[in-house]
Amino acid sequence: MGNLKHILDAFFKGIARSRVSLVGAIITTAVFPFLLGLVVIDSLWHLDNPYLGAVIYMILGPAFMAGLFMVFVGLFFLKGKEEVRIFTLDYLKEHFTDETRFARVRKLIFLGIFLTGANLFIFSLLGYSGYHYLESNAFCGKFCHTVMEPEYTAYQNSPHSRVNCVECHIGSGATWFVKSKVSGARQLFAVALDTHPRPIETPVHGLRPARETCEECHQPEKFHGEKLIVNDKFLPDDKNTHVQTVMLMKIGSAGNLAEKAHGIHWHVAPENTITYQSDEKRLTIPVVTLTRADGSKTVFRSGDSQDTAPLETREMDCIDCHNRPTHIYRSPEAALDERLLSGKIPRELPFIKEQALVAITASYGSHEEAESAIAAQLTRWYKAQYSELVASKPILLQMAIRGTQEAYRQNVWPSMNIGWNTYINHIGHGENFDIGCFRCHDDMHESEDGQTISGDCMTCHVILAENEENPEVLRKLRGE
Ligand code: HEC
Ligand code: HEC
Ligand code: HEC
Ligand code: HEC
Ligand code: HEC
């Protein structure tokens, strides 16, 4: 007991004698109650609040640690002259041989061990929860609120809404964690100083190779056969006629022990390496090189290979087709079709597809402006054309307005200059056959021996029905 008192005595005296320690102690003491309180709140209630996390792990935590560090440094290095000598051999020799002063050295050693232990404990506690905070969706998606809101919203409406941002953007391993935090710190400044681009630029050039992230969960080697895809659409007529496009997509496989690589996932089989040259946006691809397992190469060039200025070379991976696996921005038609299908926008309301499309494709300056304009316009049109229906079933119009506003709000962000179709999805070819697969599969990329990358409609899919009402093929499959 007596010993402890001596240690504490020495501790407080030491602090009092060094200004650095004193300032450190003041910071530590002032921060401690807030830090403790917030950490307890955070761990008990698991608040998913990005600002709370930022206050704890980016402000209070570092301040507390800096305070402790100052106490430590001040205590051992910046006191009176005599104590500095503790670290010289002569001093130690002198003290260890002098029985009476021995206790003093021991005291300092005790103190050192105690402080180091306490520091390590607190450092690791903060480090551990801080690491988790920096990896959380709250930090990635919400901290930089307006900047990330579009990606965060699109992500929540996707099949990957339960996959954390970091699993695609960072992946496992320390190197990519550090890389991401270095570029993250730069981005944080860009947000603070408001110098970040609007919209955020894509493609993401520093993205970790997709094979290292996507393949943590997906194995294209195990894919096989064909996938039945049904796209639901609604026509802009009085009945909002429900039509469907049905196709068999030749998913194929990246090849496993039993089967050779074939079909769509042939591109990512280990034995095929496809590299291509493109402009920065990866929209024009004049040169494609296929290297096979035996080392033989085929180079496909298209007519525009001369006149595209600076080119980058890239190895094809999942992202060249699945560039929007989770930040899926819909086209205006698709955004409405989705809601007509789920019933958020009632199909009983005549011409709602047509009218909603007119309303959401106009240009607005903000979400608020768009919402009031959409409500005003739909109300005006339906009161003029279908006054009886609106009077007898007002709920239909109310639902339609809400659904239409949502279709706009979840896909367009005037504040970030994100309009309809700002972010292109490369998974298909678009209606004009000019993006996605058709950047290469346009029958125009030719090798020296005259082969082309095929644009034949049967290469990738079999269309079983196109925009048909109640297609026969689906009735047959259901046994009707
Ligand atoms: C399933 C994987 C995946 C997940 C999960 C994911 N992303 Fe992405 N993200 C991508 C891909 C792929 C791109 C586009 C790459 C390209 O085109 O170069 C991208 C692009 C972005 C961009 C650039 C702008 C854009 O839309 O192209 C931002 C910002 C972004 N992601 C933020 C986030 C945030 C925040 C989260 C979590 C809330 C998240 N991402 C979760 C795969 C993912
Ligand atoms: C942490 C695991 C995980 C990672 C990493 C991941 N995915 Fe997925 N992915 C899933 C799950 C789970 C589903 C199924 C979701 C569902 O059906 O609701 C899925 C579904 C998909 C689908 C089918 C979507 C659909 O419409 O049916 C595609 C395509 C896909 N992922 C591509 C990717 C790509 C590309 C990447 C890398 C950028 C990736 N995934 C990374 C877990 C993951
Ligand atoms: C050449 C373009 C291309 C490449 C490269 C590619 N995919 Fe695909 N993938 C497709 C298409 C097209 C589909 C089917 C369309 C759809 O599901 O919307 C598909 C479907 C999928 C599915 C859903 C399969 C199912 O049965 O539902 C997953 C998961 C997937 N891909 C993951 C990956 C991963 C992981 C990689 C990278 C290792 C990859 N893909 C590379 C084009 C590609
Ligand atoms: C960067 C260029 C590029 C892009 C983009 C691309 N492909 Fe390919 N694809 C190729 C090349 C090169 C071949 C091989 C052509 C050959 O050998 O004749 C090929 C072959 C194929 C094959 C035949 C595979 C086999 O069984 O031999 C299919 C199917 C295919 N691609 C589907 C797609 C789909 C679907 C997309 C879009 C989602 C797509 N490709 C996008 C370059 C590309
Ligand atoms: C290189 C592969 C490839 C070739 C070649 C190709 N397609 Fe496609 N096509 C796709 C993919 C991928 C999709 C998107 C599937 C999805 O919705 O996920 C698609 C979708 C479609 C759709 C459905 C669009 C929708 O919105 O529902 C139609 C129709 C279509 N293709 C017609 C054609 C026709 C006609 C040709 C020949 C001129 C052709 N395709 C050639 C890969 C290809």
XYZ file of C-alpha atoms and ligand atoms in Angstrom:
695
model
C 0.000 0.000 0.000
C 2.765 2.359 1.029
C 4.550 1.572 -2.189
C 1.565 2.510 -4.315
C 1.301 5.807 -2.503
C 4.933 6.513 -3.278
C 4.424 5.688 -6.902
C 1.415 7.952 -7.181
C 3.276 10.677 -5.337
C 6.148 10.446 -7.763
C 3.687 10.394 -10.612
C 1.871 13.555 -9.642
C 5.057 15.356 -8.701
C 6.538 14.361 -12.021
C 3.544 15.710 -13.839
C 3.579 18.925 -11.878
C 7.212 19.458 -12.772
C 6.770 19.072 -16.534
C 4.613 21.419 -18.498
C 4.157 18.917 -21.323
C 2.875 16.336 -18.857
C 0.606 18.849 -17.242
C -1.052 19.817 -20.514
C -1.327 16.132 -21.396
C -2.944 15.369 -18.058
C -5.450 18.177 -18.469
C -6.442 16.955 -21.938
C -6.723 13.356 -20.784
C -8.811 14.232 -17.739
C -11.100 16.534 -19.654
C -11.694 14.058 -22.479
C -12.002 10.916 -20.381
C -15.579 11.267 -19.037
C -16.978 12.122 -22.483
C -15.065 9.325 -24.155
C -16.141 6.761 -21.562
C -19.754 7.914 -21.711
C -19.933 7.765 -25.510
C -18.122 4.435 -25.763
C -20.583 2.939 -23.274
C -23.557 4.402 -25.156
C -22.121 3.194 -28.459
C -21.529 -0.358 -27.272
C -24.779 -0.723 -25.301
C -27.182 0.605 -27.895
C -25.169 0.012 -31.059
C -26.196 3.342 -32.446
C -25.662 3.340 -36.175
C -24.878 7.029 -36.081
C -21.961 8.114 -38.258
C -21.383 11.358 -36.349
C -21.204 9.677 -32.958
C -18.608 7.273 -34.337
C -16.658 10.106 -35.898
C -16.643 12.075 -32.624
C -15.451 9.050 -30.655
C -12.904 7.553 -32.991
C -11.680 10.508 -34.954
C -11.682 13.271 -32.309
C -11.992 12.153 -28.690
C -10.017 8.920 -29.044
C -6.972 10.481 -30.684
C -7.121 13.456 -28.258
C -7.145 11.089 -25.300
C -4.247 9.100 -26.658
C -2.283 12.236 -27.472
C -2.848 13.441 -23.887
C -1.576 10.185 -22.435
C 1.385 10.271 -24.733
C 2.253 13.791 -23.601
C 2.074 12.778 -19.936
C 4.379 9.915 -20.677
C 6.895 11.910 -22.697
C 6.900 14.779 -20.221
C 7.387 12.498 -17.261
C 10.407 10.714 -18.612
C 12.151 13.082 -20.936
C 11.311 16.662 -20.207
C 11.692 17.065 -16.458
C 14.585 18.621 -14.545
C 18.106 17.839 -15.615
C 18.765 15.173 -13.010
C 16.095 12.762 -14.141
C 17.199 12.816 -17.747
C 20.314 11.078 -16.576
C 18.261 8.075 -15.612
C 18.809 6.811 -19.099
C 22.585 6.938 -19.041
C 24.611 3.955 -17.949
C 26.604 5.957 -15.454
C 23.491 7.103 -13.701
C 22.080 3.596 -13.495
C 25.374 2.220 -12.205
C 25.558 4.903 -9.571
C 22.003 4.291 -8.421
C 22.107 0.544 -8.396
C 25.268 0.526 -6.299
C 23.834 3.057 -3.869
C 21.416 1.121 -1.654
C 19.518 4.195 -0.490
C 18.590 5.427 -3.949
C 17.676 2.022 -5.312
C 14.018 2.391 -4.340
C 13.667 5.492 -6.462
C 14.740 3.766 -9.659
C 12.448 0.861 -8.966
C 9.611 3.262 -8.465
C 10.202 4.808 -11.844
C 10.467 1.428 -13.502
C 7.175 0.367 -11.897
C 5.580 3.543 -13.026
C 6.876 3.044 -16.544
C 5.493 -0.470 -16.765
C 2.161 0.591 -15.305
C 1.739 3.500 -17.698
C 2.826 1.478 -20.696
C 0.373 -1.246 -19.776
C -2.480 1.212 -19.340
C -1.609 2.907 -22.605
C -1.402 -0.327 -24.524
C -4.766 -1.384 -23.136
C -6.484 1.846 -24.067
C -4.708 2.069 -27.421
C -5.787 -1.419 -28.398
C -9.351 -0.888 -27.198
C -9.688 2.301 -29.216
C -7.765 0.797 -32.118
C -10.028 -2.220 -32.222
C -13.328 -0.364 -32.134
C -11.891 2.412 -34.277
C -10.923 -0.128 -36.922
C -14.454 -1.486 -36.911
C -15.889 1.981 -37.103
C -13.724 2.885 -40.100
C -14.886 -0.353 -41.774
C -18.576 0.211 -41.033
C -21.241 1.151 -43.550
C -22.158 4.054 -41.281
C -18.721 5.558 -41.819
C -18.485 4.755 -45.545
C -22.030 5.522 -46.548
C -23.308 8.214 -44.234
C -20.452 10.201 -42.758
C -19.871 12.087 -45.972
C -23.576 12.535 -46.188
C -24.477 14.284 -49.433
C -21.429 12.958 -51.209
C -22.087 9.261 -50.617
C -25.867 9.382 -50.330
C -26.488 8.421 -53.970
C -24.191 5.370 -53.844
C -25.551 4.421 -50.436
C -29.169 4.630 -51.603
C -28.542 2.712 -54.838
C -26.674 0.123 -52.802
C -29.582 -0.343 -50.407
C -31.843 -1.162 -53.349
C -29.564 -3.885 -54.684
C -28.920 -7.590 -54.156
C -25.755 -6.641 -52.228
C -27.434 -4.449 -49.642
C -26.271 -6.823 -46.899
C -22.676 -6.887 -48.124
C -20.508 -4.257 -46.415
C -18.904 -1.535 -48.523
C -15.466 -2.701 -47.441
C -15.918 -6.207 -48.798
C -15.844 -4.875 -52.355
C -13.908 -1.659 -51.857
C -11.161 -2.927 -49.586
C -11.339 -6.696 -49.163
C -9.189 -8.641 -46.743
C -5.566 -7.980 -45.877
C -3.721 -5.078 -44.278
C -2.205 -3.608 -47.457
C -5.531 -2.669 -48.960
C -6.805 -1.404 -45.609
C -3.879 1.005 -45.376
C -4.158 1.971 -49.059
C -7.841 2.723 -48.628
C -7.263 4.858 -45.533
C -4.541 6.848 -47.244
C -6.783 7.624 -50.189
C -9.712 7.979 -47.752
C -7.879 10.705 -45.838
C -7.324 12.565 -49.091
C -11.007 12.191 -49.943
C -11.985 13.441 -46.485
C -10.107 16.661 -47.220
C -11.745 16.875 -50.616
C -15.132 16.641 -48.908
C -14.198 19.123 -46.167
C -12.859 21.606 -48.700
C -15.672 20.830 -51.117
C -13.249 20.121 -53.956
C -14.561 16.641 -54.748
C -16.028 16.028 -58.193
C -19.794 16.001 -58.689
C -20.770 13.359 -59.599
C -18.066 11.147 -58.118
C -16.091 9.886 -61.073
C -16.360 6.386 -62.367
C -14.760 3.986 -63.256
C -12.899 3.818 -59.993
C -9.310 3.527 -61.151
C -7.861 2.474 -57.827
C -10.433 -0.290 -57.280
C -8.954 -3.515 -56.000
C -8.939 -6.192 -58.740
C -12.423 -7.675 -58.612
C -11.130 -11.230 -58.665
C -9.784 -10.669 -55.162
C -13.045 -9.309 -53.786
C -16.005 -10.774 -55.724
C -14.464 -14.230 -55.673
C -14.493 -14.255 -51.882
C -18.196 -15.021 -52.345
C -18.772 -16.031 -55.988
C -17.150 -18.803 -57.992
C -17.768 -18.509 -61.729
C -16.080 -21.930 -62.084
C -19.162 -23.375 -60.439
C -21.684 -21.620 -62.669
C -23.260 -23.713 -65.335
C -25.817 -23.741 -68.086
C -28.308 -21.042 -68.848
C -30.277 -18.702 -66.679
C -33.876 -17.778 -67.362
C -34.257 -14.013 -67.146
C -37.663 -12.350 -67.122
C -37.842 -8.561 -67.429
C -41.186 -7.005 -66.497
C -42.247 -3.802 -68.220
C -45.329 -1.642 -68.536
C -46.447 0.099 -71.711
C -47.407 3.791 -71.738
C -51.062 3.104 -72.633
C -54.363 3.533 -70.797
C -54.119 0.071 -69.207
C -50.410 0.330 -68.385
C -50.208 -3.053 -70.110
C -47.884 -5.478 -68.373
C -45.451 -7.082 -70.852
C -42.503 -9.390 -70.363
C -39.221 -10.125 -72.104
C -38.026 -13.658 -71.515
C -34.572 -14.891 -72.386
C -32.155 -17.679 -71.693
C -28.854 -16.120 -70.747
C -25.845 -18.285 -71.570
C -24.149 -17.826 -68.207
C -21.790 -20.695 -68.955
C -18.883 -21.335 -66.692
C -15.333 -20.250 -66.044
C -14.483 -23.918 -66.395
C -14.089 -26.532 -63.714
C -12.788 -30.088 -63.689
C -15.669 -31.505 -65.657
C -16.436 -28.774 -68.122
C -14.391 -26.502 -70.336
C -14.892 -22.775 -69.949
C -17.736 -21.586 -72.125
C -20.472 -19.008 -72.451
C -20.429 -15.651 -70.735
C -18.090 -16.506 -67.854
C -15.546 -17.896 -70.306
C -13.876 -14.436 -70.091
C -12.843 -14.991 -66.482
C -11.593 -18.556 -66.807
C -8.041 -18.826 -65.453
C -6.725 -19.958 -68.849
C -8.010 -16.878 -70.730
C -6.499 -13.475 -70.242
C -8.209 -10.614 -72.010
C -6.568 -7.224 -71.962
C -7.900 -4.175 -73.692
C -6.989 -0.603 -74.456
C -9.557 2.078 -73.865
C -10.169 5.706 -73.136
C -10.305 6.749 -69.470
C -14.029 6.152 -69.199
C -13.687 2.666 -70.738
C -16.393 3.492 -73.252
C -14.373 3.130 -76.461
C -12.315 -0.035 -76.744
C -10.325 -0.068 -79.986
C -7.898 -2.920 -79.173
C -8.636 -6.250 -77.461
C -5.973 -8.906 -76.898
C -6.821 -12.488 -76.011
C -4.001 -14.598 -74.551
C -4.715 -18.321 -74.266
C -3.254 -20.900 -71.866
C -0.640 -21.983 -74.428
C 0.562 -18.391 -74.768
C -0.897 -17.820 -78.229
C -2.368 -14.392 -78.783
C -5.098 -12.913 -80.920
C -5.362 -9.144 -81.262
C -8.706 -7.683 -82.329
C -8.721 -4.110 -83.623
C -11.566 -1.899 -84.635
C -11.617 0.931 -87.178
C -11.478 3.672 -84.551
C -8.208 2.350 -83.112
C -6.228 5.242 -84.596
C -8.149 8.303 -83.574
C -8.749 7.721 -79.875
C -6.190 9.761 -77.964
C -4.534 8.536 -74.751
C -5.299 4.890 -74.105
C -5.010 2.825 -70.949
C -4.436 -0.896 -70.852
C -6.433 -3.035 -68.477
C -7.001 -6.691 -67.781
C -10.651 -7.620 -68.031
C -12.344 -8.844 -64.855
C -15.828 -9.003 -63.335
C -16.170 -5.197 -63.193
C -15.946 -4.799 -66.970
C -19.408 -6.342 -67.174
C -20.681 -6.080 -63.587
C -19.697 -2.454 -63.053
C -22.998 -1.843 -61.247
C -23.442 -4.916 -59.080
C -24.712 -2.769 -56.227
C -24.860 0.909 -57.129
C -27.646 0.221 -59.581
C -29.156 3.420 -60.895
C -32.296 2.606 -62.867
C -33.384 4.177 -66.119
C -36.582 6.242 -65.733
C -38.620 3.427 -67.328
C -37.083 0.744 -65.138
C -37.529 2.828 -61.982
C -41.258 3.141 -62.710
C -41.707 -0.454 -63.921
C -40.231 -1.705 -60.673
C -42.809 0.237 -58.684
C -45.707 -0.676 -60.964
C -44.746 -4.325 -60.538
C -44.624 -4.119 -56.747
C -47.856 -2.119 -56.593
C -46.320 0.979 -55.050
C -47.669 2.779 -58.089
C -51.189 1.428 -58.743
C -51.670 -0.033 -62.227
C -55.398 0.752 -62.069
C -54.668 4.402 -62.665
C -54.960 4.876 -66.460
C -51.863 6.227 -68.233
C -49.847 6.396 -65.039
C -46.741 4.950 -66.714
C -46.887 7.607 -69.401
C -47.661 10.511 -67.082
C -45.168 9.520 -64.391
C -42.477 9.230 -67.052
C -43.188 12.768 -68.240
C -43.032 14.008 -64.645
C -39.760 12.355 -63.609
C -37.795 13.078 -66.766
C -38.222 16.852 -66.528
C -35.265 18.697 -65.112
C -35.350 19.920 -61.491
C -32.911 21.768 -59.256
C -33.382 19.731 -56.087
C -35.253 16.790 -54.578
C -37.703 19.154 -52.886
C -38.458 21.020 -56.086
C -38.929 17.732 -57.965
C -41.296 16.353 -55.353
C -43.625 19.298 -55.310
C -43.569 19.591 -59.103
C -44.334 15.870 -59.558
C -47.239 16.086 -57.125
C -48.599 19.247 -58.754
C -48.315 17.929 -62.278
C -49.916 14.519 -61.662
C -52.707 16.115 -59.632
C -53.419 18.649 -62.365
C -53.458 16.055 -65.158
C -55.655 13.497 -63.352
C -58.095 16.148 -62.051
C -58.532 17.308 -65.651
C -58.721 13.872 -67.347
C -60.102 11.497 -64.717
C -61.865 13.717 -62.203
C -64.452 11.069 -61.259
C -61.897 8.355 -60.594
C -59.774 10.720 -58.540
C -62.810 11.828 -56.537
C -64.049 8.304 -55.827
C -60.640 6.704 -55.161
C -58.266 9.472 -54.042
C -55.856 6.892 -52.618
C -54.824 5.808 -56.137
C -53.487 9.226 -57.030
C -51.839 9.651 -53.637
C -50.008 6.339 -53.995
C -49.001 7.115 -57.555
C -47.541 10.454 -56.491
C -45.579 8.907 -53.647
C -44.225 6.101 -55.852
C -43.277 8.489 -58.634
C -41.493 10.819 -56.222
C -39.593 7.863 -54.832
C -38.552 6.719 -58.314
C -37.014 10.140 -58.826
C -35.500 10.539 -55.369
C -33.699 7.216 -55.416
C -32.049 7.680 -58.800
C -31.436 11.364 -59.399
C -29.417 13.790 -57.227
C -29.296 17.331 -58.586
C -26.972 18.292 -55.694
C -24.366 15.833 -57.002
C -25.135 16.437 -60.698
C -26.420 12.886 -60.991
C -29.178 12.747 -63.564
C -30.848 9.805 -65.293
C -28.200 7.631 -66.973
C -25.174 9.449 -65.489
C -23.830 6.074 -64.413
C -23.844 3.611 -67.292
C -24.497 -0.074 -66.606
C -22.370 -2.358 -68.786
C -24.157 -5.630 -68.077
C -26.079 -5.600 -71.386
C -25.840 -3.436 -74.494
C -28.441 -0.745 -74.023
C -31.179 -0.230 -76.559
C -28.771 1.222 -79.088
C -26.238 -1.621 -78.949
C -23.381 0.772 -78.194
C -22.342 0.145 -74.572
C -21.592 -2.841 -72.365
C -20.812 -6.026 -74.279
C -21.053 -4.158 -77.572
C -17.951 -2.115 -76.819
C -16.213 -5.316 -78.011
C -18.943 -7.581 -79.448
C -19.849 -5.340 -82.365
C -18.552 -7.532 -85.224
C -16.181 -4.648 -86.010
C -13.194 -5.797 -83.946
C -11.174 -7.888 -86.344
C -8.049 -10.006 -85.954
C -5.388 -10.282 -88.651
C -6.844 -13.558 -89.905
C -10.293 -12.039 -90.168
C -11.983 -13.327 -87.004
C -14.308 -10.906 -85.226
C -15.681 -10.649 -81.700
C -19.182 -11.833 -82.409
C -22.229 -9.602 -82.249
C -24.531 -12.449 -83.291
C -27.703 -12.284 -81.225
C -27.398 -15.963 -80.293
C -23.882 -15.628 -78.823
C -25.110 -14.572 -75.411
C -28.793 -15.319 -75.128
C -31.854 -16.852 -76.722
C -34.745 -14.389 -76.733
C -37.878 -16.423 -75.977
C -40.321 -13.540 -75.875
C -39.913 -9.827 -76.370
C -42.298 -7.368 -74.735
C -45.194 -9.859 -74.907
C -48.299 -9.824 -72.819
C -48.548 -13.072 -70.854
C -45.956 -14.835 -73.053
C -46.702 -18.351 -74.150
C -43.299 -19.630 -73.087
C -43.973 -18.690 -69.455
C -47.465 -20.212 -69.542
C -45.932 -23.422 -70.813
C -43.298 -23.446 -68.083
C -46.001 -22.992 -65.466
C -47.908 -25.913 -67.014
C -50.913 -23.776 -67.992
C -20.873 -5.711 -54.321
C -19.717 -4.872 -54.270
C -19.830 -3.420 -53.756
C -20.326 -2.993 -52.549
C -20.928 -3.832 -51.435
C -20.172 -1.551 -52.529
N -19.606 -1.117 -53.707
Fe -19.180 0.818 -54.222
N -18.642 0.203 -56.096
C -18.561 -1.119 -56.512
C -18.197 -1.150 -57.922
C -18.005 -2.389 -58.755
C -18.089 0.224 -58.335
C -17.866 0.791 -59.723
C -16.546 0.434 -60.260
C -16.278 1.054 -61.596
O -17.177 1.302 -62.411
O -15.108 1.275 -61.784
C -18.344 1.027 -57.149
C -18.296 2.428 -57.148
C -18.447 3.216 -56.019
C -18.281 4.650 -55.981
C -17.902 5.541 -57.165
C -19.121 6.149 -57.814
C -19.915 5.168 -58.617
O -21.120 5.011 -58.339
O -19.361 4.531 -59.519
C -18.529 5.041 -54.680
C -18.508 6.454 -54.149
C -18.849 3.843 -53.903
N -18.787 2.753 -54.745
C -19.163 3.844 -52.552
C -19.665 2.726 -51.868
C -20.237 2.767 -50.525
C -20.330 4.003 -49.651
C -20.641 1.481 -50.228
C -21.358 0.971 -48.977
C -22.533 1.706 -48.557
C -20.305 0.645 -51.375
N -19.729 1.437 -52.346
C -20.554 -0.721 -51.466
C -18.801 -2.241 -55.756
C -19.369 -2.238 -54.484
C -19.632 -10.807 -49.073
C -20.109 -11.598 -50.178
C -20.238 -10.995 -51.555
C -19.307 -10.260 -52.256
C -17.934 -9.799 -51.795
C -19.879 -10.039 -53.551
N -21.130 -10.593 -53.630
Fe -22.303 -10.702 -55.277
N -23.781 -11.573 -54.188
C -23.663 -11.973 -52.875
C -24.925 -12.543 -52.445
C -25.210 -13.104 -51.055
C -25.801 -12.481 -53.558
C -27.252 -12.953 -53.643
C -28.164 -11.836 -53.223
C -29.610 -12.156 -53.437
O -29.946 -12.992 -54.284
O -30.415 -11.516 -52.756
C -25.045 -11.889 -54.643
C -25.561 -11.682 -55.923
C -24.785 -11.298 -57.012
C -25.237 -11.244 -58.390
C -26.613 -11.639 -58.891
C -27.504 -10.448 -58.757
C -28.900 -10.691 -59.224
O -29.469 -9.732 -59.759
O -29.420 -11.790 -59.047
C -24.195 -10.761 -59.141
C -24.185 -10.532 -60.642
C -23.089 -10.522 -58.237
N -23.475 -10.851 -56.965
C -21.868 -10.001 -58.624
C -20.862 -9.614 -57.734
C -19.686 -8.878 -58.117
C -19.350 -8.455 -59.511
C -18.947 -8.684 -56.965
C -17.615 -7.959 -56.807
C -17.625 -6.563 -57.173
C -19.677 -9.303 -55.873
N -20.836 -9.836 -56.376
C -19.234 -9.340 -54.561
C -22.545 -11.864 -52.085
C -21.379 -11.190 -52.427
C -18.272 -10.824 -70.067
C -19.041 -10.205 -69.055
C -18.999 -10.829 -67.670
C -17.895 -11.054 -66.882
C -16.451 -10.746 -67.206
C -18.402 -11.605 -65.644
N -19.764 -11.723 -65.693
Fe -20.966 -12.463 -64.254
N -22.604 -12.317 -65.486
C -22.582 -11.713 -66.730
C -23.919 -11.738 -67.286
C -24.343 -11.141 -68.612
C -24.735 -12.396 -66.335
C -26.225 -12.692 -66.447
C -27.033 -11.444 -66.430
C -27.749 -11.177 -65.181
O -27.777 -12.018 -64.260
O -28.310 -10.073 -65.106
C -23.874 -12.744 -65.202
C -24.298 -13.373 -64.044
C -23.514 -13.464 -62.891
C -23.993 -13.919 -61.614
C -25.393 -14.439 -61.324
C -25.416 -15.883 -61.713
C -26.726 -16.541 -61.492
O -26.763 -17.779 -61.738
O -27.698 -15.897 -61.136
C -22.950 -13.834 -60.727
C -22.981 -14.195 -59.262
C -21.807 -13.330 -61.466
N -22.184 -13.128 -62.779
C -20.565 -13.093 -60.918
C -19.430 -12.794 -61.644
C -18.091 -12.702 -61.094
C -17.736 -12.906 -59.636
C -17.254 -12.384 -62.113
C -15.742 -12.180 -62.068
C -14.976 -13.303 -61.613
C -18.075 -12.267 -63.309
N -19.378 -12.526 -62.980
C -17.600 -11.925 -64.571
C -21.471 -11.183 -67.368
C -20.171 -11.266 -66.922
C -13.216 -6.122 -73.525
C -13.886 -6.782 -74.614
C -15.095 -7.645 -74.292
C -16.238 -7.290 -73.621
C -16.584 -5.940 -72.969
C -17.112 -8.420 -73.651
N -16.498 -9.473 -74.310
Fe -17.306 -11.308 -74.663
N -15.635 -11.873 -75.682
C -14.521 -11.065 -75.891
C -13.544 -11.799 -76.695
C -12.183 -11.286 -77.146
C -14.115 -13.074 -76.960
C -13.509 -14.204 -77.756
C -13.843 -14.027 -79.200
C -13.316 -15.169 -80.074
O -12.455 -15.913 -79.635
O -13.814 -15.262 -81.189
C -15.423 -13.076 -76.281
C -16.273 -14.165 -76.296
C -17.544 -14.193 -75.722
C -18.444 -15.325 -75.727
C -18.147 -16.700 -76.346
C -17.374 -17.526 -75.329
C -17.113 -18.948 -75.782
O -17.898 -19.815 -75.401
O -16.130 -19.131 -76.500
C -19.576 -14.933 -75.067
C -20.801 -15.774 -74.810
C -19.409 -13.558 -74.661
N -18.143 -13.143 -75.069
C -20.348 -12.802 -73.967
C -20.144 -11.488 -73.531
C -21.126 -10.709 -72.813
C -22.509 -11.178 -72.420
C -20.590 -9.507 -72.579
C -21.211 -8.302 -71.867
C -21.883 -8.512 -70.607
C -19.253 -9.511 -73.133
N -19.019 -10.721 -73.700
C -18.376 -8.431 -73.086
C -14.343 -9.765 -75.452
C -15.270 -9.028 -74.736
C -22.185 -10.183 -76.324
C -23.426 -10.660 -75.779
C -24.723 -10.198 -76.389
C -25.012 -10.103 -77.735
C -24.131 -10.418 -78.897
C -26.388 -9.640 -77.819
N -26.902 -9.457 -76.563
Fe -28.789 -8.857 -76.124
N -28.344 -8.864 -74.128
C -27.120 -9.239 -73.600
C -27.158 -9.035 -72.171
C -26.030 -9.300 -71.209
C -28.449 -8.528 -71.857
C -28.979 -8.063 -70.484
C -29.662 -9.133 -69.715
C -30.266 -8.580 -68.439
O -31.305 -7.912 -68.525
O -29.699 -8.808 -67.394
C -29.174 -8.455 -73.117
C -30.504 -8.041 -73.245
C -31.209 -8.058 -74.424
C -32.617 -7.785 -74.541
C -33.570 -7.467 -73.395
C -33.540 -6.024 -73.114
C -34.543 -5.665 -72.071
O -34.533 -4.506 -71.694
O -35.310 -6.499 -71.588
C -32.943 -7.886 -75.862
C -34.312 -7.683 -76.472
C -31.732 -8.196 -76.574
N -30.704 -8.312 -75.665
C -31.649 -8.335 -77.942
C -30.485 -8.601 -78.634
C -30.399 -8.641 -80.079
C -31.555 -8.387 -81.013
C -29.107 -8.938 -80.385
C -28.466 -9.080 -81.759
C -28.423 -7.861 -82.543
C -28.383 -9.079 -79.134
N -29.262 -8.847 -78.102
C -27.050 -9.408 -79.015
C -26.021 -9.709 -74.295
C -25.918 -9.781 -75.668
